[in-house]
């Protein structure tokens, strides 16, 4: 989908966490659109190979490095630098508060000092917790069920206050599950906790089976329903948000593809795409897993002119499969 030219076109931007999955794809798209990109990443969860060619790379934490990097020549920051493992956040909440919240606080300080007044924040629909209604709209009650979701919600509040007090132009984008790959950039976490890469690891023989946690949910096939969005569509939304951000306003938009897929549907798609028999095992429900999580994205369509273009599950899985095979073949 073609972007409407905006005043920031060709400008210098900082992408924090730009060596990670989503950050690397957004950085690549920014470069393709003519922006001058600096990636700031401490490589604790990202990969040096994830930094797109043509981007300047600075290794370091946002806590102490953002202030050294930012200066008035930067037009905006796109902020992806966060820990995002829900289970780990429960076991080590202090790690998440120190990184996600304190780090963002210091980033906002650095932006204010440097006179950089535009921010696009990678938030999460985990801020809503267990939904009262589906699809989930931005007006839904926020009640995160994990420290991860709580830290992201705290940052959203922080950004809103910064916009009111200091004129920050900001957009937060909340989404659930991201899938697929883009031009050689894809998903590889260690440890991995996301369904599609785990299913593909089973297809590659890197794990014995994929586990279905709960098969008695009130859904068509008894397994959980989740919203999946292609990483290329997600990147498009971030670029649109960069154009849309208005001084003194914090816009919050959900991103989703308009429907959800069950765990069994994801596994079946992986079997079709890979042509392999993927073993599966069944286990009890995990505590706190809602039956259905689907984000309503009408505001993104209205405010950003955004609609997902890659909504087919097989396409998302096929792109993820191509990346997983390439990583394995190259040993990276």
C-alpha atoms as a PDB file:
ATOM      1  CA  UNK A   1       0.000   0.000   0.000  1.00  0.00           C
ATOM      2  CA  UNK A   2       1.471   3.372  -1.015  1.00  0.00           C
ATOM      3  CA  UNK A   3       2.259   5.859   1.732  1.00  0.00           C
ATOM      4  CA  UNK A   4       1.204   9.483   1.448  1.00  0.00           C
ATOM      5  CA  UNK A   5       4.365  11.644   1.384  1.00  0.00           C
ATOM      6  CA  UNK A   6       4.900  13.490   4.658  1.00  0.00           C
ATOM      7  CA  UNK A   7       7.259  16.074   6.102  1.00  0.00           C
ATOM      8  CA  UNK A   8       9.517  13.426   7.668  1.00  0.00           C
ATOM      9  CA  UNK A   9      10.239  11.692   4.348  1.00  0.00           C
ATOM     10  CA  UNK A  10      14.012  11.282   3.976  1.00  0.00           C
ATOM     11  CA  UNK A  11      14.647  12.427   7.539  1.00  0.00           C
ATOM     12  CA  UNK A  12      16.928  10.844  10.128  1.00  0.00           C
ATOM     13  CA  UNK A  13      15.227   8.441  12.554  1.00  0.00           C
ATOM     14  CA  UNK A  14      16.328   6.304  15.487  1.00  0.00           C
ATOM     15  CA  UNK A  15      15.006   2.734  15.758  1.00  0.00           C
ATOM     16  CA  UNK A  16      15.534   1.336  19.247  1.00  0.00           C
ATOM     17  CA  UNK A  17      15.518  -2.468  19.302  1.00  0.00           C
ATOM     18  CA  UNK A  18      16.099  -2.404  15.551  1.00  0.00           C
ATOM     19  CA  UNK A  19      18.048  -5.679  15.588  1.00  0.00           C
ATOM     20  CA  UNK A  20      14.996  -7.601  16.805  1.00  0.00           C
ATOM     21  CA  UNK A  21      12.214  -9.197  14.791  1.00  0.00           C
ATOM     22  CA  UNK A  22       9.772  -6.326  14.288  1.00  0.00           C
ATOM     23  CA  UNK A  23      12.354  -3.576  14.670  1.00  0.00           C
ATOM     24  CA  UNK A  24      14.532  -5.004  11.906  1.00  0.00           C
ATOM     25  CA  UNK A  25      11.624  -5.189   9.446  1.00  0.00           C
ATOM     26  CA  UNK A  26      10.539  -1.639  10.248  1.00  0.00           C
ATOM     27  CA  UNK A  27      14.126  -0.415   9.874  1.00  0.00           C
ATOM     28  CA  UNK A  28      14.335  -2.105   6.469  1.00  0.00           C
ATOM     29  CA  UNK A  29      11.068  -0.508   5.344  1.00  0.00           C
ATOM     30  CA  UNK A  30      12.228   2.913   6.552  1.00  0.00           C
ATOM     31  CA  UNK A  31      15.399   2.596   4.491  1.00  0.00           C
ATOM     32  CA  UNK A  32      13.380   1.567   1.443  1.00  0.00           C
ATOM     33  CA  UNK A  33      11.220   4.658   1.943  1.00  0.00           C
ATOM     34  CA  UNK A  34      14.237   6.971   1.914  1.00  0.00           C
ATOM     35  CA  UNK A  35      14.784   7.558   5.620  1.00  0.00           C
ATOM     36  CA  UNK A  36      18.252   7.670   7.151  1.00  0.00           C
ATOM     37  CA  UNK A  37      18.148   5.034   9.886  1.00  0.00           C
ATOM     38  CA  UNK A  38      20.192   4.594  13.043  1.00  0.00           C
ATOM     39  CA  UNK A  39      19.584   1.345  14.942  1.00  0.00           C
ATOM     40  CA  UNK A  40      20.224   1.263  18.687  1.00  0.00           C
ATOM     41  CA  UNK A  41      20.224  -2.235  20.196  1.00  0.00           C
ATOM     42  CA  UNK A  42      22.126  -3.979  22.984  1.00  0.00           C
ATOM     43  CA  UNK A  43      21.799  -7.362  21.191  1.00  0.00           C
ATOM     44  CA  UNK A  44      20.498  -9.021  24.363  1.00  0.00           C
ATOM     45  CA  UNK A  45      17.620 -10.473  22.347  1.00  0.00           C
ATOM     46  CA  UNK A  46      18.320  -9.037  18.880  1.00  0.00           C
ATOM     47  CA  UNK A  47      20.862 -10.177  16.314  1.00  0.00           C
ATOM     48  CA  UNK A  48      23.578  -8.209  14.551  1.00  0.00           C
ATOM     49  CA  UNK A  49      22.489  -9.868  11.287  1.00  0.00           C
ATOM     50  CA  UNK A  50      19.073  -8.302  11.823  1.00  0.00           C
ATOM     51  CA  UNK A  51      20.388  -4.786  11.274  1.00  0.00           C
ATOM     52  CA  UNK A  52      19.548  -3.896   7.659  1.00  0.00           C
ATOM     53  CA  UNK A  53      22.341  -2.940   5.304  1.00  0.00           C
ATOM     54  CA  UNK A  54      22.481   0.828   5.015  1.00  0.00           C
ATOM     55  CA  UNK A  55      21.510   1.502   8.620  1.00  0.00           C
ATOM     56  CA  UNK A  56      23.978   2.966  11.095  1.00  0.00           C
ATOM     57  CA  UNK A  57      24.323   0.605  14.057  1.00  0.00           C
ATOM     58  CA  UNK A  58      25.025   1.626  17.656  1.00  0.00           C
ATOM     59  CA  UNK A  59      25.341  -1.151  20.247  1.00  0.00           C
ATOM     60  CA  UNK A  60      24.097  -0.184  23.674  1.00  0.00           C
ATOM     61  CA  UNK A  61      21.148   0.143  26.044  1.00  0.00           C
ATOM     62  CA  UNK A  62      18.650   2.951  25.706  1.00  0.00           C
ATOM     63  CA  UNK A  63      19.241   3.718  29.398  1.00  0.00           C
ATOM     64  CA  UNK A  64      22.641   5.299  28.843  1.00  0.00           C
ATOM     65  CA  UNK A  65      23.198   5.331  25.088  1.00  0.00           C
ATOM     66  CA  UNK A  66      20.111   7.111  23.743  1.00  0.00           C
ATOM     67  CA  UNK A  67      21.262  10.413  25.244  1.00  0.00           C
ATOM     68  CA  UNK A  68      24.643  10.002  23.527  1.00  0.00           C
ATOM     69  CA  UNK A  69      23.098   9.214  20.140  1.00  0.00           C
ATOM     70  CA  UNK A  70      20.173  11.628  19.904  1.00  0.00           C
ATOM     71  CA  UNK A  71      20.663  15.187  18.691  1.00  0.00           C
ATOM     72  CA  UNK A  72      18.459  17.755  16.910  1.00  0.00           C
ATOM     73  CA  UNK A  73      19.211  16.159  13.521  1.00  0.00           C
ATOM     74  CA  UNK A  74      16.820  13.288  14.364  1.00  0.00           C
ATOM     75  CA  UNK A  75      13.206  13.780  13.313  1.00  0.00           C
ATOM     76  CA  UNK A  76      11.719  10.872  15.252  1.00  0.00           C
ATOM     77  CA  UNK A  77      12.212   7.732  17.333  1.00  0.00           C
ATOM     78  CA  UNK A  78      10.541   4.372  16.692  1.00  0.00           C
ATOM     79  CA  UNK A  79      10.769   2.472  19.962  1.00  0.00           C
ATOM     80  CA  UNK A  80      10.903  -1.354  19.997  1.00  0.00           C
ATOM     81  CA  UNK A  81      13.521  -1.924  22.715  1.00  0.00           C
ATOM     82  CA  UNK A  82      11.683  -4.031  25.310  1.00  0.00           C
ATOM     83  CA  UNK A  83      11.676  -7.467  26.865  1.00  0.00           C
ATOM     84  CA  UNK A  84       8.515  -9.267  25.760  1.00  0.00           C
ATOM     85  CA  UNK A  85       8.337 -12.774  27.236  1.00  0.00           C
ATOM     86  CA  UNK A  86       5.172 -13.039  29.321  1.00  0.00           C
ATOM     87  CA  UNK A  87       6.321 -16.047  31.359  1.00  0.00           C
ATOM     88  CA  UNK A  88       9.700 -14.514  32.130  1.00  0.00           C
ATOM     89  CA  UNK A  89       8.025 -11.283  33.204  1.00  0.00           C
ATOM     90  CA  UNK A  90       6.094 -13.235  35.840  1.00  0.00           C
ATOM     91  CA  UNK A  91       9.269 -14.887  37.141  1.00  0.00           C
ATOM     92  CA  UNK A  92      11.449 -11.756  36.882  1.00  0.00           C
ATOM     93  CA  UNK A  93       9.189  -8.694  37.078  1.00  0.00           C
ATOM     94  CA  UNK A  94      12.036  -6.465  38.232  1.00  0.00           C
ATOM     95  CA  UNK A  95      13.861  -7.114  34.946  1.00  0.00           C
ATOM     96  CA  UNK A  96      10.842  -5.895  32.981  1.00  0.00           C
ATOM     97  CA  UNK A  97      10.180  -2.780  35.049  1.00  0.00           C
ATOM     98  CA  UNK A  98      13.848  -1.794  34.900  1.00  0.00           C
ATOM     99  CA  UNK A  99      14.147  -2.314  31.148  1.00  0.00           C
ATOM    100  CA  UNK A 100      10.757  -1.467  29.694  1.00  0.00           C
ATOM    101  CA  UNK A 101       9.677   1.345  32.009  1.00  0.00           C
ATOM    102  CA  UNK A 102      12.890   2.878  33.327  1.00  0.00           C
ATOM    103  CA  UNK A 103      14.506   2.551  29.908  1.00  0.00           C
ATOM    104  CA  UNK A 104      11.615   4.360  28.211  1.00  0.00           C
ATOM    105  CA  UNK A 105      11.616   7.062  30.888  1.00  0.00           C
ATOM    106  CA  UNK A 106      15.284   7.765  30.162  1.00  0.00           C
ATOM    107  CA  UNK A 107      14.628   7.632  26.408  1.00  0.00           C
ATOM    108  CA  UNK A 108      11.905  10.269  26.750  1.00  0.00           C
ATOM    109  CA  UNK A 109      14.312  12.413  28.785  1.00  0.00           C
ATOM    110  CA  UNK A 110      16.930  12.083  26.042  1.00  0.00           C
ATOM    111  CA  UNK A 111      14.397  12.968  23.347  1.00  0.00           C
ATOM    112  CA  UNK A 112      13.273  16.047  25.267  1.00  0.00           C
ATOM    113  CA  UNK A 113      16.842  17.216  25.809  1.00  0.00           C
ATOM    114  CA  UNK A 114      17.691  16.720  22.119  1.00  0.00           C
ATOM    115  CA  UNK A 115      14.497  18.379  20.893  1.00  0.00           C
ATOM    116  CA  UNK A 116      13.253  15.198  19.166  1.00  0.00           C
ATOM    117  CA  UNK A 117       9.481  15.502  19.417  1.00  0.00           C
ATOM    118  CA  UNK A 118       8.021  12.545  17.489  1.00  0.00           C
ATOM    119  CA  UNK A 119       7.652   8.963  18.771  1.00  0.00           C
ATOM    120  CA  UNK A 120       6.098   5.732  17.492  1.00  0.00           C
ATOM    121  CA  UNK A 121       5.850   3.155  20.273  1.00  0.00           C
ATOM    122  CA  UNK A 122       5.528  -0.611  19.874  1.00  0.00           C
ATOM    123  CA  UNK A 123       2.883  -1.352  22.503  1.00  0.00           C
ATOM    124  CA  UNK A 124       0.834  -4.528  22.929  1.00  0.00           C
ATOM    125  CA  UNK A 125      -2.747  -5.704  23.228  1.00  0.00           C
ATOM    126  CA  UNK A 126      -1.563  -7.540  26.362  1.00  0.00           C
ATOM    127  CA  UNK A 127      -2.489  -4.317  28.186  1.00  0.00           C
ATOM    128  CA  UNK A 128      -6.156  -5.388  27.966  1.00  0.00           C
ATOM    129  CA  UNK A 129      -5.751  -8.688  29.805  1.00  0.00           C
ATOM    130  CA  UNK A 130      -8.731 -11.020  29.585  1.00  0.00           C
ATOM    131  CA  UNK A 131     -11.254  -9.238  27.352  1.00  0.00           C
ATOM    132  CA  UNK A 132     -14.853  -8.595  28.310  1.00  0.00           C
ATOM    133  CA  UNK A 133     -15.858  -8.329  24.639  1.00  0.00           C
ATOM    134  CA  UNK A 134     -14.304  -9.408  21.330  1.00  0.00           C
ATOM    135  CA  UNK A 135     -13.031  -7.877  19.129  1.00  0.00           C
ATOM    136  CA  UNK A 136     -11.096  -5.685  21.554  1.00  0.00           C
ATOM    137  CA  UNK A 137     -11.315  -1.942  20.912  1.00  0.00           C
ATOM    138  CA  UNK A 138      -9.055   0.808  22.244  1.00  0.00           C
ATOM    139  CA  UNK A 139     -11.835   1.842  24.619  1.00  0.00           C
ATOM    140  CA  UNK A 140     -11.762  -1.552  26.361  1.00  0.00           C
ATOM    141  CA  UNK A 141     -10.800  -1.758  30.016  1.00  0.00           C
ATOM    142  CA  UNK A 142      -7.036  -2.175  30.522  1.00  0.00           C
ATOM    143  CA  UNK A 143      -6.242  -4.906  33.059  1.00  0.00           C
ATOM    144  CA  UNK A 144      -2.978  -6.657  32.116  1.00  0.00           C
ATOM    145  CA  UNK A 145      -2.484 -10.116  33.572  1.00  0.00           C
ATOM    146  CA  UNK A 146       1.335 -10.113  33.436  1.00  0.00           C
ATOM    147  CA  UNK A 147       4.137  -7.728  34.402  1.00  0.00           C
ATOM    148  CA  UNK A 148       4.995  -7.533  30.701  1.00  0.00           C
ATOM    149  CA  UNK A 149       1.561  -6.116  29.864  1.00  0.00           C
ATOM    150  CA  UNK A 150       1.683  -3.880  32.940  1.00  0.00           C
ATOM    151  CA  UNK A 151       5.004  -2.350  31.897  1.00  0.00           C
ATOM    152  CA  UNK A 152       3.703  -1.582  28.418  1.00  0.00           C
ATOM    153  CA  UNK A 153       0.591   0.043  29.870  1.00  0.00           C
ATOM    154  CA  UNK A 154       2.756   2.103  32.222  1.00  0.00           C
ATOM    155  CA  UNK A 155       4.773   3.318  29.243  1.00  0.00           C
ATOM    156  CA  UNK A 156       1.592   4.281  27.387  1.00  0.00           C
ATOM    157  CA  UNK A 157       0.562   6.386  30.408  1.00  0.00           C
ATOM    158  CA  UNK A 158       4.031   7.918  30.498  1.00  0.00           C
ATOM    159  CA  UNK A 159       3.840   8.849  26.817  1.00  0.00           C
ATOM    160  CA  UNK A 160       0.395  10.417  27.254  1.00  0.00           C
ATOM    161  CA  UNK A 161       1.710  12.616  30.065  1.00  0.00           C
ATOM    162  CA  UNK A 162       4.752  13.606  27.969  1.00  0.00           C
ATOM    163  CA  UNK A 163       2.489  14.605  25.081  1.00  0.00           C
ATOM    164  CA  UNK A 164       0.316  16.792  27.321  1.00  0.00           C
ATOM    165  CA  UNK A 165       3.156  18.388  29.283  1.00  0.00           C
ATOM    166  CA  UNK A 166       5.822  18.764  26.617  1.00  0.00           C
ATOM    167  CA  UNK A 167       4.092  18.593  23.235  1.00  0.00           C
ATOM    168  CA  UNK A 168       5.342  15.151  22.189  1.00  0.00           C
ATOM    169  CA  UNK A 169       3.761  13.837  18.983  1.00  0.00           C
ATOM    170  CA  UNK A 170       3.207  10.138  19.678  1.00  0.00           C
ATOM    171  CA  UNK A 171       1.441   7.052  18.374  1.00  0.00           C
ATOM    172  CA  UNK A 172       1.241   3.728  20.231  1.00  0.00           C
ATOM    173  CA  UNK A 173       0.403   0.596  18.258  1.00  0.00           C
ATOM    174  CA  UNK A 174      -1.113  -2.353  20.145  1.00  0.00           C
ATOM    175  CA  UNK A 175      -1.113  -5.797  18.556  1.00  0.00           C
ATOM    176  CA  UNK A 176      -1.097  -9.453  19.524  1.00  0.00           C
ATOM    177  CA  UNK A 177       0.721 -12.040  17.431  1.00  0.00           C
ATOM    178  CA  UNK A 178       3.056 -11.120  14.588  1.00  0.00           C
ATOM    179  CA  UNK A 179       4.000 -13.641  11.910  1.00  0.00           C
ATOM    180  CA  UNK A 180       5.826 -14.026   8.636  1.00  0.00           C
ATOM    181  CA  UNK A 181       9.074 -12.502   7.408  1.00  0.00           C
ATOM    182  CA  UNK A 182      10.169  -9.719   5.104  1.00  0.00           C
ATOM    183  CA  UNK A 183      13.166  -9.611   2.738  1.00  0.00           C
ATOM    184  CA  UNK A 184      15.312 -11.908   4.864  1.00  0.00           C
ATOM    185  CA  UNK A 185      14.272 -10.512   8.260  1.00  0.00           C
ATOM    186  CA  UNK A 186      12.228 -12.756  10.511  1.00  0.00           C
ATOM    187  CA  UNK A 187      11.483 -14.148  13.942  1.00  0.00           C
ATOM    188  CA  UNK A 188      14.008 -16.032  16.076  1.00  0.00           C
ATOM    189  CA  UNK A 189      13.760 -15.785  19.832  1.00  0.00           C
ATOM    190  CA  UNK A 190      15.731 -17.766  22.381  1.00  0.00           C
ATOM    191  CA  UNK A 191      13.853 -19.172  24.150  1.00  0.00           C
ATOM    192  CA  UNK A 192      10.983 -19.255  21.669  1.00  0.00           C
ATOM    193  CA  UNK A 193       7.450 -18.927  23.021  1.00  0.00           C
ATOM    194  CA  UNK A 194       5.370 -17.974  19.953  1.00  0.00           C
ATOM    195  CA  UNK A 195       3.158 -20.568  18.309  1.00  0.00           C
ATOM    196  CA  UNK A 196       4.101 -20.335  14.616  1.00  0.00           C
ATOM    197  CA  UNK A 197       7.893 -20.565  15.075  1.00  0.00           C
ATOM    198  CA  UNK A 198       7.374 -23.379  17.597  1.00  0.00           C
ATOM    199  CA  UNK A 199       5.232 -25.303  15.098  1.00  0.00           C
ATOM    200  CA  UNK A 200       7.901 -24.798  12.441  1.00  0.00           C
ATOM    201  CA  UNK A 201      10.585 -26.037  14.831  1.00  0.00           C
ATOM    202  CA  UNK A 202       8.542 -29.226  15.159  1.00  0.00           C
ATOM    203  CA  UNK A 203       8.351 -29.412  11.355  1.00  0.00           C
ATOM    204  CA  UNK A 204      12.154 -29.097  11.213  1.00  0.00           C
ATOM    205  CA  UNK A 205      12.597 -31.827  13.844  1.00  0.00           C
ATOM    206  CA  UNK A 206      14.074 -29.350  16.324  1.00  0.00           C
ATOM    207  CA  UNK A 207      11.418 -30.249  18.887  1.00  0.00           C
ATOM    208  CA  UNK A 208       9.505 -33.532  19.234  1.00  0.00           C
ATOM    209  CA  UNK A 209       5.990 -32.109  18.976  1.00  0.00           C
ATOM    210  CA  UNK A 210       3.854 -29.015  19.333  1.00  0.00           C
ATOM    211  CA  UNK A 211       1.763 -28.883  22.490  1.00  0.00           C
ATOM    212  CA  UNK A 212      -1.885 -27.811  22.513  1.00  0.00           C
ATOM    213  CA  UNK A 213      -2.553 -26.215  25.905  1.00  0.00           C
ATOM    214  CA  UNK A 214      -6.259 -26.806  26.356  1.00  0.00           C
ATOM    215  CA  UNK A 215      -8.613 -28.457  23.875  1.00  0.00           C
ATOM    216  CA  UNK A 216     -11.898 -27.718  25.634  1.00  0.00           C
ATOM    217  CA  UNK A 217     -12.287 -23.982  25.028  1.00  0.00           C
ATOM    218  CA  UNK A 218     -15.647 -22.662  23.745  1.00  0.00           C
ATOM    219  CA  UNK A 219     -14.269 -22.300  20.203  1.00  0.00           C
ATOM    220  CA  UNK A 220     -15.049 -24.205  16.981  1.00  0.00           C
ATOM    221  CA  UNK A 221     -12.320 -26.805  17.568  1.00  0.00           C
ATOM    222  CA  UNK A 222     -11.707 -26.445  21.307  1.00  0.00           C
ATOM    223  CA  UNK A 223      -8.387 -24.589  21.034  1.00  0.00           C
ATOM    224  CA  UNK A 224      -7.617 -20.932  21.658  1.00  0.00           C
ATOM    225  CA  UNK A 225      -8.231 -18.320  18.976  1.00  0.00           C
ATOM    226  CA  UNK A 226      -5.592 -15.657  18.400  1.00  0.00           C
ATOM    227  CA  UNK A 227      -5.182 -12.704  16.042  1.00  0.00           C
ATOM    228  CA  UNK A 228      -2.183 -12.940  13.695  1.00  0.00           C
ATOM    229  CA  UNK A 229      -0.825 -10.059  11.642  1.00  0.00           C
ATOM    230  CA  UNK A 230       1.893 -10.210   8.985  1.00  0.00           C
ATOM    231  CA  UNK A 231       5.064  -8.372   9.955  1.00  0.00           C
ATOM    232  CA  UNK A 232       5.060  -6.495   6.624  1.00  0.00           C
ATOM    233  CA  UNK A 233       1.599  -5.099   7.421  1.00  0.00           C
ATOM    234  CA  UNK A 234       2.816  -4.191  10.900  1.00  0.00           C
ATOM    235  CA  UNK A 235       5.773  -2.302   9.452  1.00  0.00           C
ATOM    236  CA  UNK A 236       3.451  -0.412   7.116  1.00  0.00           C
ATOM    237  CA  UNK A 237       1.389   0.706  10.121  1.00  0.00           C
ATOM    238  CA  UNK A 238       4.501   2.033  11.874  1.00  0.00           C
ATOM    239  CA  UNK A 239       5.478   4.126   8.866  1.00  0.00           C
ATOM    240  CA  UNK A 240       1.958   5.471   8.612  1.00  0.00           C
ATOM    241  CA  UNK A 241       2.010   6.304  12.318  1.00  0.00           C
ATOM    242  CA  UNK A 242       5.218   8.262  11.763  1.00  0.00           C
ATOM    243  CA  UNK A 243       3.351  10.448   9.268  1.00  0.00           C
ATOM    244  CA  UNK A 244       0.218  10.729  11.428  1.00  0.00           C
ATOM    245  CA  UNK A 245       1.766  11.785  14.778  1.00  0.00           C
ATOM    246  CA  UNK A 246       0.549  15.262  15.826  1.00  0.00           C
ATOM    247  CA  UNK A 247       2.184  17.592  18.338  1.00  0.00           C
ATOM    248  CA  UNK A 248       0.723  17.309  21.837  1.00  0.00           C
ATOM    249  CA  UNK A 249      -1.320  14.203  20.998  1.00  0.00           C
ATOM    250  CA  UNK A 250      -0.866  10.541  21.928  1.00  0.00           C
ATOM    251  CA  UNK A 251      -2.867   8.404  19.506  1.00  0.00           C
ATOM    252  CA  UNK A 252      -3.395   4.742  20.441  1.00  0.00           C
ATOM    253  CA  UNK A 253      -4.370   2.247  17.737  1.00  0.00           C
ATOM    254  CA  UNK A 254      -4.951  -1.491  17.834  1.00  0.00           C
ATOM    255  CA  UNK A 255      -3.670  -3.544  14.923  1.00  0.00           C
ATOM    256  CA  UNK A 256      -5.292  -6.789  13.852  1.00  0.00           C
ATOM    257  CA  UNK A 257      -6.254  -8.638  10.708  1.00  0.00           C
ATOM    258  CA  UNK A 258      -9.971  -8.727  11.436  1.00  0.00           C
ATOM    259  CA  UNK A 259     -10.283 -12.374  12.424  1.00  0.00           C
ATOM    260  CA  UNK A 260      -8.559 -14.968  14.559  1.00  0.00           C
ATOM    261  CA  UNK A 261      -7.211 -18.464  13.979  1.00  0.00           C
ATOM    262  CA  UNK A 262      -7.333 -21.439  16.330  1.00  0.00           C
ATOM    263  CA  UNK A 263      -4.224 -23.304  17.389  1.00  0.00           C
ATOM    264  CA  UNK A 264      -5.348 -26.292  15.326  1.00  0.00           C
ATOM    265  CA  UNK A 265      -5.797 -24.063  12.269  1.00  0.00           C
ATOM    266  CA  UNK A 266      -2.238 -22.789  12.643  1.00  0.00           C
ATOM    267  CA  UNK A 267      -0.884 -26.342  12.882  1.00  0.00           C
ATOM    268  CA  UNK A 268      -2.911 -27.449   9.849  1.00  0.00           C
ATOM    269  CA  UNK A 269      -1.608 -24.452   7.873  1.00  0.00           C
ATOM    270  CA  UNK A 270       1.953 -25.410   8.789  1.00  0.00           C
ATOM    271  CA  UNK A 271       1.339 -28.972   7.595  1.00  0.00           C
ATOM    272  CA  UNK A 272       0.047 -27.674   4.270  1.00  0.00           C
ATOM    273  CA  UNK A 273       2.914 -25.237   3.807  1.00  0.00           C
ATOM    274  CA  UNK A 274       5.754 -27.540   4.871  1.00  0.00           C
ATOM    275  CA  UNK A 275       4.324 -30.803   3.533  1.00  0.00           C
ATOM    276  CA  UNK A 276       5.435 -32.434   6.778  1.00  0.00           C
ATOM    277  CA  UNK A 277       3.602 -34.375   9.444  1.00  0.00           C
ATOM    278  CA  UNK A 278       3.902 -32.250  12.589  1.00  0.00           C
ATOM    279  CA  UNK A 279       3.410 -34.297  15.773  1.00  0.00           C
ATOM    280  CA  UNK A 280       1.209 -32.742  18.417  1.00  0.00           C
ATOM    281  CA  UNK A 281       0.523 -33.383  22.079  1.00  0.00           C
ATOM    282  CA  UNK A 282      -2.279 -32.208  24.340  1.00  0.00           C
ATOM    283  CA  UNK A 283      -1.924 -30.650  27.787  1.00  0.00           C
ATOM    284  CA  UNK A 284      -4.067 -28.854  30.338  1.00  0.00           C
ATOM    285  CA  UNK A 285      -4.982 -25.224  29.868  1.00  0.00           C
ATOM    286  CA  UNK A 286      -2.430 -22.663  30.954  1.00  0.00           C
ATOM    287  CA  UNK A 287      -3.594 -20.299  33.688  1.00  0.00           C
ATOM    288  CA  UNK A 288      -4.721 -16.945  32.319  1.00  0.00           C
ATOM    289  CA  UNK A 289      -5.135 -18.033  28.695  1.00  0.00           C
ATOM    290  CA  UNK A 290      -8.385 -16.482  27.387  1.00  0.00           C
ATOM    291  CA  UNK A 291     -10.346 -18.461  24.806  1.00  0.00           C
ATOM    292  CA  UNK A 292     -10.348 -15.692  22.180  1.00  0.00           C
ATOM    293  CA  UNK A 293      -8.150 -12.638  21.607  1.00  0.00           C
ATOM    294  CA  UNK A 294      -8.853 -10.583  18.502  1.00  0.00           C
ATOM    295  CA  UNK A 295      -8.068  -6.880  18.149  1.00  0.00           C
ATOM    296  CA  UNK A 296     -10.462  -4.476  16.455  1.00  0.00           C
ATOM    297  CA  UNK A 297      -8.496  -2.170  14.138  1.00  0.00           C
ATOM    298  CA  UNK A 298     -11.103   0.304  12.909  1.00  0.00           C
ATOM    299  CA  UNK A 299      -9.258   3.259  14.450  1.00  0.00           C
ATOM    300  CA  UNK A 300      -6.070   2.366  12.557  1.00  0.00           C
ATOM    301  CA  UNK A 301      -8.059   2.356   9.339  1.00  0.00           C
ATOM    302  CA  UNK A 302      -9.633   5.729  10.105  1.00  0.00           C
ATOM    303  CA  UNK A 303      -6.596   7.503  11.567  1.00  0.00           C
ATOM    304  CA  UNK A 304      -3.724   5.881   9.661  1.00  0.00           C
ATOM    305  CA  UNK A 305      -5.445   4.813   6.445  1.00  0.00           C
ATOM    306  CA  UNK A 306      -4.174   1.313   7.256  1.00  0.00           C
ATOM    307  CA  UNK A 307      -5.583  -2.075   6.353  1.00  0.00           C
ATOM    308  CA  UNK A 308      -3.704  -5.386   6.500  1.00  0.00           C
ATOM    309  CA  UNK A 309      -2.897  -6.750   3.058  1.00  0.00           C
ATOM    310  CA  UNK A 310      -1.509 -10.212   3.968  1.00  0.00           C
ATOM    311  CA  UNK A 311      -4.418 -11.742   5.870  1.00  0.00           C
ATOM    312  CA  UNK A 312      -4.128 -15.325   4.614  1.00  0.00           C
ATOM    313  CA  UNK A 313      -2.789 -17.660   7.295  1.00  0.00           C
ATOM    314  CA  UNK A 314      -0.962 -19.910   4.815  1.00  0.00           C
ATOM    315  CA  UNK A 315       0.892 -16.861   3.446  1.00  0.00           C
ATOM    316  CA  UNK A 316       2.050 -15.828   6.905  1.00  0.00           C
ATOM    317  CA  UNK A 317       3.175 -19.354   7.750  1.00  0.00           C
ATOM    318  CA  UNK A 318       4.887 -19.783   4.364  1.00  0.00           C
ATOM    319  CA  UNK A 319       6.910 -16.600   4.839  1.00  0.00           C
ATOM    320  CA  UNK A 320       7.892 -17.684   8.345  1.00  0.00           C
ATOM    321  CA  UNK A 321       8.835 -21.126   6.982  1.00  0.00           C
ATOM    322  CA  UNK A 322      11.112 -19.615   4.322  1.00  0.00           C
ATOM    323  CA  UNK A 323      12.945 -17.622   6.970  1.00  0.00           C
ATOM    324  CA  UNK A 324      13.246 -20.603   9.355  1.00  0.00           C
ATOM    325  CA  UNK A 325      14.745 -22.739   6.591  1.00  0.00           C
ATOM    326  CA  UNK A 326      17.193 -19.994   5.617  1.00  0.00           C
ATOM    327  CA  UNK A 327      18.364 -19.543   9.215  1.00  0.00           C
ATOM    328  CA  UNK A 328      18.891 -23.285   9.563  1.00  0.00           C
ATOM    329  CA  UNK A 329      20.735 -23.572   6.235  1.00  0.00           C
ATOM    330  CA  UNK A 330      23.046 -20.683   7.043  1.00  0.00           C
ATOM    331  CA  UNK A 331      23.570 -21.701  10.658  1.00  0.00           C
ATOM    332  CA  UNK A 332      22.756 -18.219  11.895  1.00  0.00           C
END
